[in-house]
Coordinates of C-alpha atoms and ligand atoms in Angstrom, one line a residue:
M1 CA 34.2 -4.2 -22.8
A2 CA 34.3 -2.9 -18.9
T3 CA 30.6 -3.5 -17.9
G4 CA 28.2 -6.7 -17.7
T5 CA 25.9 -6.8 -20.6
L6 CA 22.0 -7.1 -19.8
T7 CA 20.1 -8.4 -22.9
I8 CA 16.7 -8.1 -23.0
D9 CA 14.7 -10.7 -25.1
L10 CA 11.6 -8.9 -26.5
D11 CA 10.1 -11.8 -27.9
A12 CA 9.8 -13.7 -24.9
I13 CA 7.8 -10.6 -23.2
A14 CA 5.4 -10.7 -26.1
A15 CA 5.4 -14.7 -25.8
N16 CA 4.6 -14.4 -22.1
W17 CA 1.9 -11.8 -22.6
Q18 CA 0.1 -14.0 -25.0
A19 CA 0.6 -16.9 -22.7
L20 CA -0.8 -15.2 -19.8
N21 CA -3.5 -13.8 -22.1
S22 CA -4.7 -17.2 -23.1
K23 CA -5.0 -18.2 -19.4
S24 CA -8.5 -16.3 -19.5
D25 CA -11.5 -16.5 -22.0
A26 CA -11.4 -13.9 -24.9
S27 CA -13.9 -11.8 -23.1
V28 CA -11.3 -10.8 -20.7
E29 CA -9.0 -8.3 -21.2
T30 CA -5.4 -8.6 -20.3
G31 CA -3.4 -5.6 -19.4
A32 CA 0.6 -5.3 -18.5
V33 CA 1.9 -3.6 -15.4
V34 CA 5.0 -1.6 -16.8
K35 CA 5.6 -0.1 -13.3
A36 CA 9.5 0.5 -11.8
D37 CA 10.8 1.4 -15.4
G38 CA 9.0 -2.1 -16.8
Y39 CA 10.3 -4.1 -13.8
G40 CA 14.1 -2.6 -14.6
L41 CA 13.9 -3.5 -18.2
G42 CA 13.0 -0.3 -19.7
A43 CA 9.3 0.7 -19.8
A44 CA 9.4 2.4 -23.0
R45 CA 10.7 -0.5 -24.9
V46 CA 8.7 -3.1 -22.8
A47 CA 5.6 -1.2 -23.3
R48 CA 6.1 -0.9 -27.1
V49 CA 6.6 -4.7 -27.7
L50 CA 3.6 -5.2 -25.1
A51 CA 1.5 -3.0 -27.2
R52 CA 2.3 -4.6 -30.3
A53 CA 1.6 -8.1 -28.8
G54 CA -1.9 -6.6 -28.1
A55 CA -2.0 -5.1 -24.8
R56 CA -4.2 -2.0 -24.8
T57 CA -4.1 -1.1 -21.1
F58 CA -1.2 -0.6 -18.9
F59 CA -0.3 0.1 -15.1
V60 CA 2.1 2.0 -13.4
A61 CA 2.8 2.9 -9.8
V62 CA 3.2 6.8 -9.8
A63 CA 2.1 9.4 -12.2
E64 CA 5.7 10.3 -12.8
E65 CA 6.1 6.8 -14.3
G66 CA 3.4 7.4 -17.1
A67 CA 5.3 10.0 -19.1
A68 CA 7.7 7.4 -20.8
V69 CA 4.7 4.8 -21.2
R70 CA 2.5 7.7 -22.8
E71 CA 5.7 9.0 -24.9
A72 CA 6.3 5.3 -26.3
L73 CA 2.4 4.6 -26.8
G74 CA 0.8 7.6 -28.3
R75 CA -2.8 8.3 -27.1
S76 CA -4.6 5.4 -27.7
A77 CA -3.4 3.3 -24.8
E78 CA -5.1 3.8 -21.2
I79 CA -2.7 4.2 -18.6
Y80 CA -3.5 3.7 -15.3
V81 CA -1.9 4.8 -11.8
F82 CA -2.0 2.4 -8.9
G83 CA -0.8 5.3 -6.7
G84 CA -3.6 7.5 -7.3
H85 CA -4.1 11.0 -7.6
M86 CA -1.5 12.7 -5.2
A87 CA -1.3 16.3 -4.3
G88 CA 1.1 17.8 -7.1
D89 CA -0.2 15.1 -10.0
T90 CA -3.0 17.0 -11.3
D91 CA -1.2 18.8 -14.2
M92 CA 0.7 15.3 -15.4
I93 CA -2.7 13.4 -15.1
H94 CA -4.4 15.8 -16.9
D95 CA -1.6 16.5 -19.5
L96 CA -0.7 12.9 -20.1
D97 CA -4.0 11.8 -20.0
L98 CA -3.4 9.3 -16.8
I99 CA -6.4 7.5 -15.1
P100 CA -5.4 7.4 -11.5
M101 CA -6.9 4.7 -9.2
L102 CA -8.3 6.5 -6.3
N103 CA -7.4 5.1 -3.2
S104 CA -9.1 7.2 -0.6
I105 CA -11.9 9.5 0.4
N106 CA -9.1 12.0 0.2
Q107 CA -7.9 11.1 -3.6
L108 CA -11.7 11.0 -4.6
T109 CA -12.3 14.8 -3.2
R110 CA -9.0 15.9 -4.8
H111 CA -9.6 14.5 -8.1
F112 CA -13.3 15.4 -8.3
E113 CA -12.3 18.9 -7.2
A114 CA -9.2 19.4 -9.5
L115 CA -10.5 17.6 -12.7
P116 CA -13.9 17.4 -12.8
G117 CA -15.4 15.1 -15.3
A118 CA -11.7 13.4 -15.9
P119 CA -11.3 9.8 -16.1
F120 CA -10.6 7.6 -12.8
G121 CA -10.6 4.3 -11.4
L122 CA -11.4 3.1 -7.9
Q123 CA -9.3 0.7 -5.6
L124 CA -11.0 -1.3 -2.9
D125 CA -9.1 -2.7 -0.1
T126 CA -10.2 -6.5 0.5
G127 CA -7.7 -7.3 3.3
M128 CA -4.4 -6.6 2.1
N129 CA -4.5 -3.3 4.0
R130 CA -2.1 -1.5 1.7
L131 CA -3.9 0.3 -1.0
G132 CA -7.6 1.4 -1.7
L133 CA -10.9 2.2 0.1
E134 CA -12.0 0.1 3.3
P135 CA -15.3 -1.7 3.2
A136 CA -16.9 1.0 5.6
E137 CA -15.4 3.9 3.6
W138 CA -16.6 2.5 0.3
A139 CA -20.1 2.2 1.7
A140 CA -20.4 6.0 2.6
V141 CA -19.0 6.8 -0.9
R142 CA -20.1 4.4 -3.4
E143 CA -23.1 6.2 -4.5
L144 CA -21.1 9.4 -5.2
A145 CA -18.3 7.4 -6.7
L146 CA -20.3 5.4 -9.0
S147 CA -22.4 8.3 -10.1
Q148 CA -19.0 9.9 -11.8
A149 CA -18.9 6.7 -14.0
P150 CA -15.3 5.2 -12.8
R151 CA -13.5 3.3 -15.6
L152 CA -12.5 0.5 -13.6
I153 CA -12.8 -1.0 -10.1
M154 CA -10.0 -3.0 -8.9
S155 CA -8.4 -4.7 -5.8
H156 CA -5.1 -6.6 -5.4
L157 CA -4.6 -10.1 -3.9
A158 CA -2.0 -10.2 -1.1
S159 CA -1.4 -14.4 -1.3
A160 CA -2.0 -15.5 -5.0
D161 CA 1.5 -16.6 -5.4
A162 CA 0.5 -19.2 -2.7
P163 CA -2.4 -21.3 -4.3
D164 CA -2.8 -23.0 -1.1
S165 CA -3.5 -19.8 0.9
P166 CA -7.2 -19.3 2.0
Q167 CA -6.7 -15.5 1.7
S168 CA -7.6 -15.2 -1.8
A169 CA -10.6 -16.9 -1.5
D170 CA -11.2 -14.4 1.4
Q171 CA -10.4 -11.5 -0.8
L172 CA -12.4 -12.7 -3.6
R173 CA -15.8 -13.1 -1.8
Q174 CA -15.1 -9.4 -0.2
F175 CA -14.6 -8.0 -3.6
L176 CA -17.4 -9.4 -4.8
E177 CA -19.6 -8.2 -1.7
M178 CA -18.2 -4.9 -2.4
T179 CA -18.8 -4.8 -6.0
D180 CA -21.5 -7.0 -7.1
G181 CA -24.2 -5.0 -9.0
T182 CA -21.9 -1.9 -10.0
D183 CA -22.1 -2.2 -13.6
I184 CA -18.5 -1.2 -14.0
R185 CA -15.3 -3.1 -15.1
R186 CA -13.5 -5.1 -12.3
S187 CA -10.1 -6.2 -12.0
L188 CA -8.7 -8.6 -9.3
S189 CA -5.8 -10.6 -10.4
A190 CA -2.0 -9.7 -11.3
T191 CA 0.2 -12.6 -12.4
G192 CA -0.7 -14.9 -9.5
G193 CA -4.5 -14.5 -9.7
T194 CA -4.5 -14.8 -13.2
L195 CA -3.1 -18.2 -12.7
L196 CA -5.3 -19.4 -9.9
G197 CA -8.6 -19.7 -12.5
P198 CA -11.4 -17.9 -14.2
Q199 CA -13.4 -16.9 -11.1
Y200 CA -10.4 -14.3 -10.3
H201 CA -10.2 -13.1 -13.9
F202 CA -13.3 -10.5 -14.1
D203 CA -12.9 -8.2 -17.1
L204 CA -9.2 -7.1 -17.0
T205 CA -5.9 -9.1 -15.5
R206 CA -3.2 -6.9 -14.4
P207 CA 0.3 -9.1 -15.1
G208 CA 3.5 -7.9 -14.5
I209 CA 6.2 -10.2 -13.0
G210 CA 5.0 -13.1 -15.6
L211 CA 5.7 -11.0 -18.6
Y212 CA 9.1 -10.5 -17.3
G213 CA 10.1 -14.2 -16.9
G214 CA 9.4 -14.6 -12.9
M215 CA 7.5 -16.8 -10.7
P216 CA 4.7 -17.3 -10.3
F217 CA 4.5 -18.1 -13.9
A218 CA 6.5 -21.0 -13.9
N219 CA 6.0 -21.5 -17.7
A220 CA 7.3 -18.0 -18.3
K221 CA 10.0 -17.5 -21.0
P222 CA 13.1 -16.2 -19.6
V223 CA 13.5 -12.6 -20.3
A224 CA 16.6 -11.2 -18.7
H225 CA 20.2 -12.4 -19.5
V226 CA 23.2 -11.1 -17.9
S227 CA 27.1 -11.8 -18.9
L228 CA 30.0 -10.4 -17.0
P229 CA 33.2 -9.9 -18.7
I230 CA 36.1 -11.4 -16.8
I231 CA 38.6 -8.7 -16.0
Q232 CA 41.4 -10.9 -14.6
T233 CA 42.1 -14.4 -13.6
R234 CA 44.8 -16.0 -11.1
L235 CA 45.9 -19.0 -9.6
V236 CA 45.7 -18.9 -5.8
A237 CA 47.4 -21.7 -3.9
P238 CA 45.9 -23.9 -1.2
G239 CA 45.4 -21.8 2.1
E240 CA 45.4 -18.6 0.1
V241 CA 42.0 -16.7 0.9
V242 CA 39.9 -14.4 -1.5
G243 CA 37.9 -11.4 -1.2
Y244 CA 36.6 -8.9 1.7
N245 CA 37.2 -10.3 5.2
A246 CA 38.9 -13.8 3.8
T247 CA 35.7 -15.5 3.8
W248 CA 37.0 -18.0 1.3
T249 CA 40.2 -20.0 1.8
A250 CA 41.3 -22.1 -1.4
P251 CA 41.3 -26.0 -0.3
E252 CA 43.6 -26.7 -3.3
E253 CA 45.1 -25.0 -6.3
R254 CA 42.3 -23.3 -8.1
L255 CA 41.6 -20.9 -10.8
I256 CA 40.2 -17.5 -9.9
A257 CA 38.4 -14.9 -12.4
T258 CA 37.5 -11.8 -11.3
V259 CA 34.4 -10.4 -13.3
A260 CA 32.8 -6.9 -13.7
G261 CA 29.8 -6.7 -12.0
G262 CA 28.9 -6.5 -8.2
Y263 CA 26.2 -5.3 -5.9
A264 CA 26.1 -2.0 -7.4
D265 CA 24.5 -3.7 -10.4
G266 CA 22.2 -5.5 -8.3
L267 CA 23.9 -9.0 -7.9
L268 CA 23.0 -8.9 -4.2
R269 CA 25.6 -9.2 -1.7
A270 CA 23.7 -12.2 -0.2
I271 CA 24.8 -14.5 -3.0
S272 CA 28.1 -13.7 -1.6
G273 CA 30.0 -17.5 -1.3
K274 CA 26.8 -19.0 -2.3
G275 CA 25.7 -18.9 -5.9
S276 CA 27.3 -19.7 -9.2
L277 CA 27.9 -18.0 -12.5
W278 CA 27.9 -20.2 -15.7
H279 CA 29.8 -21.2 -19.0
D280 CA 28.5 -23.3 -21.5
G281 CA 26.4 -25.4 -18.9
V282 CA 29.0 -25.5 -16.2
A283 CA 28.4 -23.9 -12.9
C284 CA 31.3 -22.0 -11.5
P285 CA 30.9 -21.1 -7.6
I286 CA 30.9 -17.8 -6.1
V287 CA 33.9 -17.6 -3.7
G288 CA 34.3 -14.9 -1.0
R289 CA 32.2 -11.6 -0.9
V290 CA 30.5 -10.1 -3.9
S291 CA 31.9 -6.5 -3.6
M292 CA 30.6 -3.3 -5.1
D293 CA 32.0 -3.9 -8.5
L294 CA 33.4 -7.3 -8.7
I295 CA 32.6 -10.9 -8.1
T296 CA 35.2 -14.0 -7.9
V297 CA 34.6 -17.1 -9.2
D298 CA 36.3 -20.5 -9.3
I299 CA 36.6 -21.2 -13.0
S300 CA 38.8 -24.5 -12.0
A301 CA 36.4 -26.9 -13.9
L302 CA 36.2 -24.9 -17.1
S303 CA 38.9 -26.2 -20.0
E304 CA 39.7 -22.8 -21.1
I305 CA 38.9 -19.2 -19.8
P306 CA 36.3 -17.6 -21.9
P307 CA 35.8 -13.8 -22.1
S308 CA 32.7 -13.5 -19.7
L309 CA 30.6 -15.6 -17.4
D310 CA 26.8 -15.6 -17.3
I311 CA 24.7 -14.8 -13.9
L312 CA 21.4 -14.9 -15.5
C313 CA 21.2 -17.6 -18.4
A314 CA 19.4 -20.9 -19.6
E315 CA 20.9 -22.6 -16.2
Q316 CA 19.9 -19.8 -14.0
G317 CA 17.1 -17.5 -14.1
V318 CA 16.0 -14.7 -11.7
D319 CA 14.1 -17.0 -9.3
D320 CA 17.1 -19.1 -8.8
V321 CA 19.3 -16.2 -8.3
A322 CA 16.5 -15.0 -6.2
T323 CA 16.4 -18.3 -4.0
T324 CA 20.2 -18.2 -3.4
A325 CA 19.8 -14.5 -2.1
G326 CA 17.0 -15.2 -0.1
T327 CA 14.4 -13.0 -1.9
I328 CA 12.2 -12.9 -4.9
G329 CA 12.4 -12.4 -8.4
Y330 CA 10.9 -9.1 -8.5
E331 CA 14.0 -7.8 -6.5
V332 CA 16.4 -9.2 -8.7
L333 CA 15.5 -7.8 -11.8
T334 CA 14.2 -4.2 -10.3
S335 CA 17.7 -4.1 -8.8
L336 CA 19.7 -4.5 -12.1
G337 CA 20.5 -1.1 -12.2
A338 CA 21.8 1.4 -14.9
R339 CA 25.6 0.3 -15.4
Y340 CA 25.1 -2.5 -17.8
E341 CA 25.3 -2.1 -21.6
R342 CA 21.7 -3.2 -22.5
K343 CA 21.0 -5.0 -25.8
T344 CA 17.6 -6.1 -26.9
I345 CA 16.6 -9.2 -29.2
G346 CA 13.6 -9.8 -31.2
G347 CA 10.8 -7.5 -30.8
L348 CA 10.6 -6.3 -34.6
A349 CA 8.0 -8.5 -35.7
Ligands
PLP401 C1 2.8 -4.7 -9.1 C2 1.1 -4.8 -9.2 C3 0.4 -5.7 -10.0 C4 1.4 -6.9 -11.1 O1 1.8 -7.7 -10.2 P1 2.6 -8.8 -10.5 O2 2.8 -9.7 -9.3 O3 4.0 -8.6 -10.8 O4 1.9 -9.6 -11.5 C5 -0.7 -5.8 -10.2 N1 -1.5 -4.8 -9.4 C6 -1.0 -4.2 -8.6 C7 -1.9 -3.3 -7.7 C8 0.5 -4.0 -8.6 O5 1.0 -3.4 -7.4

């Protein structure tokens, strides 16, 4: 086996969806965000396990991502597209029965002209200044847009992962101001907002990262496990250096393992000389630079040489690796890439 193994725990995904679903009242629907190929774990398999867990409403970033999800789920699931209705999307939206979240007056015009009567949602900007109609635009088109019976009105919180930030309450106030009295289903919260409390839930929540085992859902079950086969080991003498640019020097004799996996596998170069790989509860420090396909690891603490070392495992989750790399779990997951042998566990219930 020459590549790393990425094992995806489908039961953990289902359990995370159920745990997030239990954070809101029974009257609130819990959707599922499966954009970016299901946060890098495979949109089709992830969508199927979420549907079996009870999810009925799915979200993707762009219309192209809707194809795999529609194929996996059949006609009954609702699939929303955050990016809305872009030029060139019309056939895909129609043929795959996708629901674009219309973000601008341009998109409203395009949708109503190209696909009159076809379902749509509306995204409002409540202060993040990323996607959605601004309050003044909304005021101008509100009556017309509502007369076309949108399926959903949503906005997105910028700081929901920081419960102390006053921005969420500001955005909530703005969202209420823009949508009270509309009688249309509303959605404001991703994973972070779902954990902020019932006033953030409205009719539908849209968790993503929490389903895949990432913060800010601290109680999430880990989903992704990665182990990397050891290709070679060598003893290095005191004073010998390891890896590109000789950034690590052995202080004494050490046993170094070279594993198959590197930054081309999403194992970010920023963990060079900082992170650890694990075996049986023992941390083995990364020494020297992470290269494209290889990582060098000090395994002197191990009593024997194992066939592989773990980088995502019980002792070290996506957020631990992210913290070492100076990034977030979302980036670690979605970076993992195509070179792993991918396996799943569970998901058969
Ligand atoms: C990505 C995204 C989500 C899911 O966010 P998580 O933080 O992963 O739960 C929800 N809504 C929108 C608009 C998004 O872009």
